[in-house]
Tab-separated table of C-alpha atoms in Angstrom:
chain	number	residue	atom	x	y	z
O	30	UNK	CA	-13.192	3.305	24.134
O	31	UNK	CA	-16.243	5.308	24.952
O	32	UNK	CA	-19.425	4.030	23.257
O	33	UNK	CA	-19.098	4.234	19.505
O	34	UNK	CA	-21.035	7.156	18.027
O	35	UNK	CA	-23.991	6.047	15.950
O	36	UNK	CA	-22.701	8.184	13.097
O	37	UNK	CA	-19.386	6.316	12.791
O	38	UNK	CA	-18.887	6.214	9.013
O	39	UNK	CA	-17.680	2.605	8.565
O	40	UNK	CA	-18.767	-0.867	9.707
O	41	UNK	CA	-17.235	-1.277	13.152
O	42	UNK	CA	-16.793	-4.189	15.559
O	43	UNK	CA	-15.708	-2.813	18.936
O	44	UNK	CA	-14.271	-5.484	21.250
O	45	UNK	CA	-13.301	-5.184	24.880
O	46	UNK	CA	-10.434	-7.642	24.434
O	47	UNK	CA	-9.031	-9.990	21.796
O	48	UNK	CA	-5.744	-11.708	21.126
O	49	UNK	CA	-5.194	-9.818	17.872
O	50	UNK	CA	-7.489	-7.587	15.828
O	51	UNK	CA	-5.692	-8.773	12.679
O	52	UNK	CA	-6.446	-12.376	13.538
O	53	UNK	CA	-10.053	-11.561	14.447
O	54	UNK	CA	-10.886	-9.794	11.196
O	55	UNK	CA	-8.968	-12.382	9.162
O	56	UNK	CA	-11.055	-15.184	10.652
O	57	UNK	CA	-14.219	-13.153	10.069
O	58	UNK	CA	-13.327	-12.684	6.403
O	59	UNK	CA	-12.495	-16.372	6.029
O	60	UNK	CA	-15.915	-17.289	7.413
O	61	UNK	CA	-18.036	-14.662	5.650
O	62	UNK	CA	-15.877	-13.981	2.573
O	63	UNK	CA	-16.480	-10.643	0.856
O	64	UNK	CA	-19.741	-10.033	2.670
O	65	UNK	CA	-17.370	-8.296	5.094
O	66	UNK	CA	-17.377	-4.870	3.445
O	67	UNK	CA	-14.255	-2.922	2.609
O	68	UNK	CA	-13.039	-0.732	5.476
O	69	UNK	CA	-14.842	-2.892	8.022
O	70	UNK	CA	-12.831	-2.180	11.172
O	71	UNK	CA	-12.230	-4.156	14.359
O	72	UNK	CA	-11.104	-2.248	17.448
O	73	UNK	CA	-10.046	-3.583	20.836
O	74	UNK	CA	-9.593	-1.961	24.205
O	75	UNK	CA	-6.845	-4.497	24.873
O	76	UNK	CA	-4.912	-7.047	22.825
O	77	UNK	CA	-3.362	-10.015	24.573
O	78	UNK	CA	-1.169	-10.942	21.599
O	79	UNK	CA	-1.065	-7.960	19.282
O	80	UNK	CA	1.409	-8.544	16.489
O	81	UNK	CA	4.055	-6.133	15.287
O	82	UNK	CA	6.870	-6.163	12.796
O	83	UNK	CA	9.800	-8.531	13.476
O	84	UNK	CA	7.557	-10.591	15.758
O	85	UNK	CA	7.319	-7.840	18.372
O	86	UNK	CA	4.308	-7.247	20.601
O	87	UNK	CA	2.707	-3.824	21.026
O	88	UNK	CA	2.460	-2.382	24.534
O	89	UNK	CA	-0.823	-0.606	25.179
O	90	UNK	CA	-2.614	0.057	28.460
O	91	UNK	CA	-6.251	-1.005	28.352
O	92	UNK	CA	-8.623	1.698	27.151
O	93	UNK	CA	-5.948	4.256	26.365
O	94	UNK	CA	-4.991	3.807	22.742
O	95	UNK	CA	-6.129	2.874	19.250
O	96	UNK	CA	-5.745	-0.824	18.455
O	97	UNK	CA	-7.518	-1.684	15.236
O	98	UNK	CA	-7.506	-3.576	11.948
O	99	UNK	CA	-9.406	-2.980	8.730
O	100	UNK	CA	-9.858	-4.860	5.473
O	101	UNK	CA	-9.575	-3.915	1.814
O	102	UNK	CA	-10.009	-5.998	-1.346
O	103	UNK	CA	-7.591	-4.362	-3.811
O	104	UNK	CA	-8.107	-6.920	-6.581
O	105	UNK	CA	-7.176	-4.230	-9.129
O	106	UNK	CA	-3.617	-4.074	-7.744
O	107	UNK	CA	-0.883	-6.357	-9.019
O	108	UNK	CA	1.070	-8.080	-6.270
O	109	UNK	CA	4.253	-6.289	-7.353
O	110	UNK	CA	2.543	-2.976	-6.463
O	111	UNK	CA	1.543	-3.932	-2.932
O	112	UNK	CA	3.893	-1.388	-1.320
O	113	UNK	CA	1.458	1.349	-2.392
O	114	UNK	CA	-0.947	0.066	0.287
O	115	UNK	CA	1.726	0.544	2.932
O	116	UNK	CA	2.267	4.069	1.644
O	117	UNK	CA	-1.379	5.132	1.732
O	118	UNK	CA	-1.981	3.688	5.199
O	119	UNK	CA	1.120	5.296	6.703
O	120	UNK	CA	0.372	8.624	4.990
O	121	UNK	CA	-3.221	8.580	6.266
O	122	UNK	CA	-2.025	8.181	9.844
O	123	UNK	CA	0.849	10.614	9.505
O	124	UNK	CA	-1.396	13.296	8.002
O	125	UNK	CA	-3.997	12.861	10.740
O	126	UNK	CA	-1.339	13.210	13.455
O	127	UNK	CA	0.019	16.279	11.654
O	128	UNK	CA	-2.989	18.082	13.142
O	129	UNK	CA	-1.148	18.124	16.479
O	130	UNK	CA	2.533	18.300	15.581
O	131	UNK	CA	4.718	19.249	12.624
O	132	UNK	CA	7.350	16.699	13.677
O	133	UNK	CA	5.537	13.516	12.582
O	134	UNK	CA	7.411	11.350	10.062
O	135	UNK	CA	7.265	7.870	8.525
O	136	UNK	CA	10.157	5.567	9.377
O	137	UNK	CA	10.557	3.189	6.444
O	138	UNK	CA	8.637	1.150	5.680
O	139	UNK	CA	5.657	2.283	7.796
O	140	UNK	CA	6.354	3.090	11.440
O	141	UNK	CA	5.133	6.533	12.482
O	142	UNK	CA	7.531	8.655	14.514
O	143	UNK	CA	7.470	11.889	16.457
O	144	UNK	CA	11.032	13.187	16.551
O	145	UNK	CA	13.035	10.044	17.465
O	146	UNK	CA	10.143	8.313	19.226
O	147	UNK	CA	7.636	5.768	17.904
O	148	UNK	CA	3.957	6.644	18.166
O	149	UNK	CA	2.480	4.074	15.768
O	150	UNK	CA	3.212	0.629	14.380
O	151	UNK	CA	1.588	-0.921	11.318
O	152	UNK	CA	1.440	-4.536	10.166
O	153	UNK	CA	-0.087	-5.168	6.732
O	154	UNK	CA	-0.913	-8.719	5.687
O	155	UNK	CA	-1.758	-9.259	2.017
O	156	UNK	CA	-3.329	-12.388	0.566
O	157	UNK	CA	-2.573	-12.879	-3.120
O	158	UNK	CA	-4.913	-14.170	-5.787
O	159	UNK	CA	-2.754	-15.094	-8.750
O	160	UNK	CA	-0.756	-12.021	-9.746
O	161	UNK	CA	-3.109	-9.679	-7.874
O	162	UNK	CA	-3.944	-8.857	-4.259
O	163	UNK	CA	-7.130	-10.545	-3.129
O	164	UNK	CA	-7.323	-9.152	0.386
O	165	UNK	CA	-5.328	-6.745	2.512
O	166	UNK	CA	-5.625	-6.430	6.287
O	167	UNK	CA	-3.918	-3.526	8.045
O	168	UNK	CA	-3.309	-3.885	11.776
O	169	UNK	CA	-2.448	-0.653	13.552
O	170	UNK	CA	-1.504	0.424	17.046
O	171	UNK	CA	-1.377	4.142	17.819
O	172	UNK	CA	-0.377	5.470	21.225
O	173	UNK	CA	-3.062	8.038	21.994
O	174	UNK	CA	-3.795	8.652	25.688
O	175	UNK	CA	-1.192	6.504	27.454
O	176	UNK	CA	0.567	8.435	30.219
O	177	UNK	CA	3.654	6.261	30.588
O	178	UNK	CA	5.198	3.081	29.202
O	179	UNK	CA	6.276	0.209	31.395
O	180	UNK	CA	8.152	-2.275	29.230
O	181	UNK	CA	11.677	-1.919	27.897
O	182	UNK	CA	10.705	-0.714	24.411
O	183	UNK	CA	13.379	1.870	23.640
O	184	UNK	CA	11.448	4.862	22.358
O	185	UNK	CA	7.636	4.925	22.675
O	186	UNK	CA	5.597	8.126	22.864
O	187	UNK	CA	1.876	8.909	22.931
O	188	UNK	CA	-0.138	11.759	21.468
O	189	UNK	CA	-1.067	12.808	24.998
O	190	UNK	CA	2.602	13.026	25.942
O	191	UNK	CA	3.205	15.217	22.895
O	192	UNK	CA	0.239	17.556	23.387
O	193	UNK	CA	-0.465	17.347	27.115
O	194	UNK	CA	-4.155	16.603	26.519
O	195	UNK	CA	-6.581	13.693	26.107
O	196	UNK	CA	-7.858	12.916	22.620
O	197	UNK	CA	-11.065	11.422	21.218
O	198	UNK	CA	-9.951	8.081	19.809
O	199	UNK	CA	-13.040	7.467	17.676
O	200	UNK	CA	-12.678	10.867	16.039
O	201	UNK	CA	-9.052	10.134	15.162
O	202	UNK	CA	-9.977	6.672	13.902
O	203	UNK	CA	-12.769	7.949	11.649
O	204	UNK	CA	-10.485	10.626	10.182
O	205	UNK	CA	-7.774	8.056	9.436
O	206	UNK	CA	-10.214	5.732	7.689
O	207	UNK	CA	-11.607	8.617	5.624
O	208	UNK	CA	-8.092	9.487	4.513
O	209	UNK	CA	-7.420	5.855	3.598
O	210	UNK	CA	-10.618	5.761	1.553
O	211	UNK	CA	-9.703	8.914	-0.377
O	212	UNK	CA	-6.257	7.545	-1.251
O	213	UNK	CA	-7.666	4.106	-2.041
O	214	UNK	CA	-10.383	5.497	-4.320
O	215	UNK	CA	-7.764	7.561	-6.125
O	216	UNK	CA	-5.787	4.423	-6.970
O	217	UNK	CA	-8.810	3.089	-8.846
O	218	UNK	CA	-9.295	6.090	-11.134
O	219	UNK	CA	-8.294	6.217	-14.800
O	220	UNK	CA	-5.429	8.499	-13.769
O	221	UNK	CA	-4.140	5.934	-11.283
O	222	UNK	CA	-0.524	6.016	-12.484
O	223	UNK	CA	-0.258	9.778	-11.959
O	224	UNK	CA	-1.889	9.394	-8.565
O	225	UNK	CA	0.590	6.654	-7.630
O	226	UNK	CA	3.448	9.028	-8.444
O	227	UNK	CA	1.886	11.719	-6.227
O	228	UNK	CA	1.563	9.244	-3.345
O	229	UNK	CA	5.218	8.248	-3.771
O	230	UNK	CA	6.247	11.909	-3.691
O	231	UNK	CA	4.229	12.596	-0.531
O	232	UNK	CA	5.697	9.498	1.083
O	233	UNK	CA	9.252	10.567	0.176
O	234	UNK	CA	8.681	14.026	1.686
O	235	UNK	CA	7.380	12.425	4.891
O	236	UNK	CA	10.270	10.083	5.578
O	237	UNK	CA	12.158	9.959	8.866
O	238	UNK	CA	15.778	11.104	8.516
O	239	UNK	CA	15.307	11.996	4.869
O	240	UNK	CA	18.197	14.469	4.997
O	241	UNK	CA	21.791	14.034	6.109
O	242	UNK	CA	23.876	11.037	7.150
O	243	UNK	CA	22.636	8.736	9.907
O	244	UNK	CA	23.693	5.420	11.471
O	245	UNK	CA	22.314	2.118	10.175
O	246	UNK	CA	23.143	-1.539	10.652
O	247	UNK	CA	22.962	-4.464	8.212
O	248	UNK	CA	24.337	-8.021	8.187
O	249	UNK	CA	27.876	-6.662	7.805
O	250	UNK	CA	27.690	-4.253	10.743
O	251	UNK	CA	27.111	-0.561	11.391
O	252	UNK	CA	27.657	2.200	8.863
O	253	UNK	CA	26.650	5.786	8.154
O	254	UNK	CA	24.557	6.669	5.107
O	255	UNK	CA	22.042	9.074	3.660
O	256	UNK	CA	18.672	8.232	2.143
O	257	UNK	CA	18.588	8.323	-1.646
O	258	UNK	CA	15.112	6.992	-2.452
O	259	UNK	CA	12.495	4.323	-1.857
O	260	UNK	CA	11.672	2.305	-4.972
O	261	UNK	CA	8.093	1.579	-6.067
O	262	UNK	CA	8.374	-1.981	-4.749
O	263	UNK	CA	9.494	-0.685	-1.342
O	264	UNK	CA	13.239	-1.247	-1.648
O	265	UNK	CA	15.189	1.177	0.539
O	266	UNK	CA	18.209	2.771	-1.176
O	267	UNK	CA	20.973	4.411	0.844
O	268	UNK	CA	24.290	5.983	-0.090
O	269	UNK	CA	27.127	5.435	2.377
O	270	UNK	CA	29.992	7.808	3.135
O	271	UNK	CA	32.103	6.224	0.394
O	272	UNK	CA	29.474	7.047	-2.224
O	273	UNK	CA	28.352	3.418	-2.556
O	274	UNK	CA	24.652	2.725	-3.058
O	275	UNK	CA	23.182	0.136	-0.708
O	276	UNK	CA	19.785	-1.367	-1.499
O	277	UNK	CA	17.644	-3.203	1.049
O	278	UNK	CA	14.429	-5.115	1.326
O	279	UNK	CA	12.363	-5.016	4.512
O	280	UNK	CA	14.211	-6.394	7.556
O	281	UNK	CA	17.599	-6.302	5.812
O	282	UNK	CA	18.677	-3.019	7.454
O	283	UNK	CA	17.941	-1.334	10.755
O	284	UNK	CA	17.979	2.272	11.843
O	285	UNK	CA	20.185	2.964	14.835
O	286	UNK	CA	18.041	5.252	16.999
């Protein structure tokens, strides 16, 4: 990244290289406890072992993209409500990328897509404290200025490929974090339950393939189904062509892209 602007609105640790920004900020929090302020963010120009969902790694040319992690301490949230964090993070990124395209969607639970191509991956790691969430670290990779992809990932795309222009990564990052903060503050208001319902509605409207029948695959094989809803705890509910409801937890069903 170019030198961080002095006016960057959140505590920022900008690294040239690390194995994983999630691991870095997790170790920092373990050492310094809650003296690491909420929304403290670690960025890296390159990750040697960036983690993704299903144990995948995230391909990113050095200095081209956004690779970052940030911390929250949502001790007001019961563990059973932790999916709301996934919703606000994915919505914050989706709504920022909406500035450049009206074809940005959220692929359940929290990948960000442009058309049928993946532009962003999110890995959220929550530490529980009794029945509540003590700490939440969101690790995010967004393809910003990469010109081409070299590995055999099936469907990556970058913002530059979509728009044909270079983008200011720090500006995008600061806007995303501001959006996260607005959503996060809203969860802590007296009207939090109404706000949670509004977040769920926005998330539902943003979902990838939210209309029509599409191919999926579970432990029993491939099938065609349409999206019915996503439950508050994150369960994914489909209806197949026979009218049967199928309910899944994370990793129990895959989109066929």
